[in-house]
């Protein structure tokens, strides 16, 4: 009986460690380059198409979280990764704005609203280890 309990504890510990390591996974240089390339592209068109820039930034955050081992919808992944974000409220506001853009027919994005959302997405990506240099327009 003691051996069974010991075996279960060891297996549970191994599974927990594996999940911990997978979530802490770093993105490869190629993956980081892809994220940076997409970030630069979406931030360049924010003035001409702010709604699309916000949607793309939201998708980029989902991509990074998946690469780090999180699963589920973006909302579920954000809940699991909450301790990693320095501005959890800001990233949720940005994600909710994306949802309004995607689901409300007549939602217009104000320039200030777009700037705040992209700033929150950028901060979240940096919190996840993505180094976005330059591009100082989005603090």
PDB file of C-alpha atoms in Angstrom:
ATOM      1  CA  UNK A   1       0.000   0.000   0.000  1.00  0.00           C
ATOM      2  CA  UNK A   2       2.807   2.403   0.863  1.00  0.00           C
ATOM      3  CA  UNK A   3       4.496   1.678  -2.470  1.00  0.00           C
ATOM      4  CA  UNK A   4       1.307   2.565  -4.371  1.00  0.00           C
ATOM      5  CA  UNK A   5       0.974   5.862  -2.514  1.00  0.00           C
ATOM      6  CA  UNK A   6       4.652   6.631  -3.036  1.00  0.00           C
ATOM      7  CA  UNK A   7       4.365   5.831  -6.758  1.00  0.00           C
ATOM      8  CA  UNK A   8       1.311   8.072  -7.115  1.00  0.00           C
ATOM      9  CA  UNK A   9       3.121  10.930  -5.380  1.00  0.00           C
ATOM     10  CA  UNK A  10       6.171  10.541  -7.634  1.00  0.00           C
ATOM     11  CA  UNK A  11       4.025  10.412 -10.791  1.00  0.00           C
ATOM     12  CA  UNK A  12       1.993  13.450  -9.687  1.00  0.00           C
ATOM     13  CA  UNK A  13       5.204  15.319  -8.900  1.00  0.00           C
ATOM     14  CA  UNK A  14       6.667  14.480 -12.289  1.00  0.00           C
ATOM     15  CA  UNK A  15       3.507  15.616 -14.098  1.00  0.00           C
ATOM     16  CA  UNK A  16       3.425  18.839 -12.066  1.00  0.00           C
ATOM     17  CA  UNK A  17       7.076  19.523 -12.811  1.00  0.00           C
ATOM     18  CA  UNK A  18       6.527  18.873 -16.532  1.00  0.00           C
ATOM     19  CA  UNK A  19       3.613  21.324 -16.619  1.00  0.00           C
ATOM     20  CA  UNK A  20       5.664  23.918 -14.726  1.00  0.00           C
ATOM     21  CA  UNK A  21       8.595  23.602 -17.132  1.00  0.00           C
ATOM     22  CA  UNK A  22       6.344  23.741 -20.181  1.00  0.00           C
ATOM     23  CA  UNK A  23       4.697  26.952 -18.986  1.00  0.00           C
ATOM     24  CA  UNK A  24       8.048  28.557 -18.349  1.00  0.00           C
ATOM     25  CA  UNK A  25       9.251  27.665 -21.836  1.00  0.00           C
ATOM     26  CA  UNK A  26      11.127  30.376 -23.663  1.00  0.00           C
ATOM     27  CA  UNK A  27      10.339  31.154 -27.242  1.00  0.00           C
ATOM     28  CA  UNK A  28      13.004  30.305 -29.803  1.00  0.00           C
ATOM     29  CA  UNK A  29      14.764  33.118 -31.645  1.00  0.00           C
ATOM     30  CA  UNK A  30      12.661  32.357 -34.698  1.00  0.00           C
ATOM     31  CA  UNK A  31       9.437  32.545 -32.696  1.00  0.00           C
ATOM     32  CA  UNK A  32      10.534  35.794 -31.051  1.00  0.00           C
ATOM     33  CA  UNK A  33      11.440  37.217 -34.466  1.00  0.00           C
ATOM     34  CA  UNK A  34       8.007  36.249 -35.785  1.00  0.00           C
ATOM     35  CA  UNK A  35       6.309  37.994 -32.859  1.00  0.00           C
ATOM     36  CA  UNK A  36       8.431  41.119 -33.290  1.00  0.00           C
ATOM     37  CA  UNK A  37       7.822  41.212 -37.050  1.00  0.00           C
ATOM     38  CA  UNK A  38       4.070  40.948 -36.515  1.00  0.00           C
ATOM     39  CA  UNK A  39       4.164  43.566 -33.755  1.00  0.00           C
ATOM     40  CA  UNK A  40       5.991  46.049 -35.970  1.00  0.00           C
ATOM     41  CA  UNK A  41       3.545  45.439 -38.814  1.00  0.00           C
ATOM     42  CA  UNK A  42       0.426  45.903 -36.669  1.00  0.00           C
ATOM     43  CA  UNK A  43       1.771  48.954 -34.837  1.00  0.00           C
ATOM     44  CA  UNK A  44       2.648  50.596 -38.167  1.00  0.00           C
ATOM     45  CA  UNK A  45      -0.965  50.513 -39.310  1.00  0.00           C
ATOM     46  CA  UNK A  46      -2.664  51.520 -36.072  1.00  0.00           C
ATOM     47  CA  UNK A  47      -3.474  55.007 -37.333  1.00  0.00           C
ATOM     48  CA  UNK A  48      -5.048  53.761 -40.555  1.00  0.00           C
ATOM     49  CA  UNK A  49      -6.759  50.666 -39.131  1.00  0.00           C
ATOM     50  CA  UNK A  50      -6.784  50.693 -35.312  1.00  0.00           C
ATOM     51  CA  UNK A  51      -9.431  47.976 -35.008  1.00  0.00           C
ATOM     52  CA  UNK A  52      -7.430  45.508 -37.087  1.00  0.00           C
ATOM     53  CA  UNK A  53      -4.257  46.361 -35.142  1.00  0.00           C
ATOM     54  CA  UNK A  54      -5.997  45.532 -31.873  1.00  0.00           C
ATOM     55  CA  UNK A  55      -7.341  42.239 -33.235  1.00  0.00           C
ATOM     56  CA  UNK A  56      -3.867  41.279 -34.450  1.00  0.00           C
ATOM     57  CA  UNK A  57      -2.244  42.226 -31.125  1.00  0.00           C
ATOM     58  CA  UNK A  58      -4.787  40.047 -29.316  1.00  0.00           C
ATOM     59  CA  UNK A  59      -3.955  37.122 -31.626  1.00  0.00           C
ATOM     60  CA  UNK A  60      -0.248  37.712 -31.038  1.00  0.00           C
ATOM     61  CA  UNK A  61      -0.732  37.466 -27.271  1.00  0.00           C
ATOM     62  CA  UNK A  62      -2.641  34.197 -27.753  1.00  0.00           C
ATOM     63  CA  UNK A  63       0.199  32.864 -29.921  1.00  0.00           C
ATOM     64  CA  UNK A  64       2.833  33.626 -27.282  1.00  0.00           C
ATOM     65  CA  UNK A  65       0.788  32.101 -24.462  1.00  0.00           C
ATOM     66  CA  UNK A  66       0.242  28.917 -26.493  1.00  0.00           C
ATOM     67  CA  UNK A  67       3.949  28.696 -27.277  1.00  0.00           C
ATOM     68  CA  UNK A  68       4.625  28.981 -23.553  1.00  0.00           C
ATOM     69  CA  UNK A  69       2.434  25.942 -22.926  1.00  0.00           C
ATOM     70  CA  UNK A  70      -0.904  27.469 -21.963  1.00  0.00           C
ATOM     71  CA  UNK A  71      -4.082  25.958 -23.381  1.00  0.00           C
ATOM     72  CA  UNK A  72      -7.666  27.078 -23.812  1.00  0.00           C
ATOM     73  CA  UNK A  73      -9.234  30.267 -25.066  1.00  0.00           C
ATOM     74  CA  UNK A  74      -7.252  33.470 -24.720  1.00  0.00           C
ATOM     75  CA  UNK A  75      -9.368  34.412 -21.711  1.00  0.00           C
ATOM     76  CA  UNK A  76      -8.594  31.080 -20.042  1.00  0.00           C
ATOM     77  CA  UNK A  77      -4.894  31.392 -20.813  1.00  0.00           C
ATOM     78  CA  UNK A  78      -4.833  34.946 -19.434  1.00  0.00           C
ATOM     79  CA  UNK A  79      -6.416  33.747 -16.186  1.00  0.00           C
ATOM     80  CA  UNK A  80      -3.785  31.021 -15.816  1.00  0.00           C
ATOM     81  CA  UNK A  81      -0.948  33.415 -16.659  1.00  0.00           C
ATOM     82  CA  UNK A  82      -2.269  36.213 -14.431  1.00  0.00           C
ATOM     83  CA  UNK A  83       0.745  36.268 -12.074  1.00  0.00           C
ATOM     84  CA  UNK A  84       3.014  37.022 -15.033  1.00  0.00           C
ATOM     85  CA  UNK A  85       1.272  40.247 -16.056  1.00  0.00           C
ATOM     86  CA  UNK A  86       2.313  43.546 -14.497  1.00  0.00           C
ATOM     87  CA  UNK A  87      -0.965  45.207 -15.578  1.00  0.00           C
ATOM     88  CA  UNK A  88      -3.635  42.524 -15.477  1.00  0.00           C
ATOM     89  CA  UNK A  89      -6.498  45.038 -15.627  1.00  0.00           C
ATOM     90  CA  UNK A  90      -5.004  46.757 -18.666  1.00  0.00           C
ATOM     91  CA  UNK A  91      -4.619  43.551 -20.631  1.00  0.00           C
ATOM     92  CA  UNK A  92      -8.188  42.531 -19.798  1.00  0.00           C
ATOM     93  CA  UNK A  93      -9.471  45.947 -20.965  1.00  0.00           C
ATOM     94  CA  UNK A  94      -7.548  45.498 -24.214  1.00  0.00           C
ATOM     95  CA  UNK A  95      -8.912  41.978 -24.717  1.00  0.00           C
ATOM     96  CA  UNK A  96     -12.477  43.138 -24.009  1.00  0.00           C
ATOM     97  CA  UNK A  97     -12.019  45.939 -26.550  1.00  0.00           C
ATOM     98  CA  UNK A  98     -10.986  43.311 -29.093  1.00  0.00           C
ATOM     99  CA  UNK A  99     -14.155  41.374 -28.289  1.00  0.00           C
ATOM    100  CA  UNK A 100     -16.308  44.473 -28.809  1.00  0.00           C
ATOM    101  CA  UNK A 101     -14.602  45.113 -32.156  1.00  0.00           C
ATOM    102  CA  UNK A 102     -15.158  41.514 -33.236  1.00  0.00           C
ATOM    103  CA  UNK A 103     -18.753  41.138 -32.046  1.00  0.00           C
ATOM    104  CA  UNK A 104     -20.406  44.567 -32.226  1.00  0.00           C
ATOM    105  CA  UNK A 105     -21.298  45.706 -35.717  1.00  0.00           C
ATOM    106  CA  UNK A 106     -20.992  49.431 -35.109  1.00  0.00           C
ATOM    107  CA  UNK A 107     -18.123  49.634 -32.609  1.00  0.00           C
ATOM    108  CA  UNK A 108     -15.724  52.446 -33.515  1.00  0.00           C
ATOM    109  CA  UNK A 109     -12.298  52.534 -31.918  1.00  0.00           C
ATOM    110  CA  UNK A 110     -11.205  55.929 -30.638  1.00  0.00           C
ATOM    111  CA  UNK A 111      -7.500  56.771 -31.147  1.00  0.00           C
ATOM    112  CA  UNK A 112      -6.810  57.054 -27.409  1.00  0.00           C
ATOM    113  CA  UNK A 113      -8.565  53.739 -26.787  1.00  0.00           C
ATOM    114  CA  UNK A 114      -6.403  52.068 -29.463  1.00  0.00           C
ATOM    115  CA  UNK A 115      -3.205  53.524 -27.995  1.00  0.00           C
ATOM    116  CA  UNK A 116      -4.086  52.297 -24.499  1.00  0.00           C
ATOM    117  CA  UNK A 117      -4.980  48.823 -25.771  1.00  0.00           C
ATOM    118  CA  UNK A 118      -1.782  48.438 -27.790  1.00  0.00           C
ATOM    119  CA  UNK A 119       0.260  49.718 -24.878  1.00  0.00           C
ATOM    120  CA  UNK A 120      -1.318  47.030 -22.673  1.00  0.00           C
ATOM    121  CA  UNK A 121      -0.699  44.321 -25.263  1.00  0.00           C
ATOM    122  CA  UNK A 122       2.919  45.431 -25.608  1.00  0.00           C
ATOM    123  CA  UNK A 123       3.419  45.383 -21.842  1.00  0.00           C
ATOM    124  CA  UNK A 124       1.908  41.877 -21.643  1.00  0.00           C
ATOM    125  CA  UNK A 125       4.202  40.624 -24.404  1.00  0.00           C
ATOM    126  CA  UNK A 126       7.196  42.132 -22.591  1.00  0.00           C
ATOM    127  CA  UNK A 127       6.026  40.496 -19.346  1.00  0.00           C
ATOM    128  CA  UNK A 128       6.107  37.188 -21.224  1.00  0.00           C
ATOM    129  CA  UNK A 129       9.708  37.731 -22.278  1.00  0.00           C
ATOM    130  CA  UNK A 130       9.285  39.245 -25.729  1.00  0.00           C
ATOM    131  CA  UNK A 131      11.805  42.027 -26.255  1.00  0.00           C
ATOM    132  CA  UNK A 132      10.177  44.798 -28.256  1.00  0.00           C
ATOM    133  CA  UNK A 133      12.781  47.485 -28.801  1.00  0.00           C
ATOM    134  CA  UNK A 134      12.325  50.827 -30.435  1.00  0.00           C
ATOM    135  CA  UNK A 135       8.721  51.405 -31.289  1.00  0.00           C
ATOM    136  CA  UNK A 136       8.592  53.915 -28.428  1.00  0.00           C
ATOM    137  CA  UNK A 137       5.238  55.214 -29.652  1.00  0.00           C
ATOM    138  CA  UNK A 138       3.585  52.442 -27.627  1.00  0.00           C
ATOM    139  CA  UNK A 139       4.996  52.853 -24.157  1.00  0.00           C
TER     140      UNK A 139
END
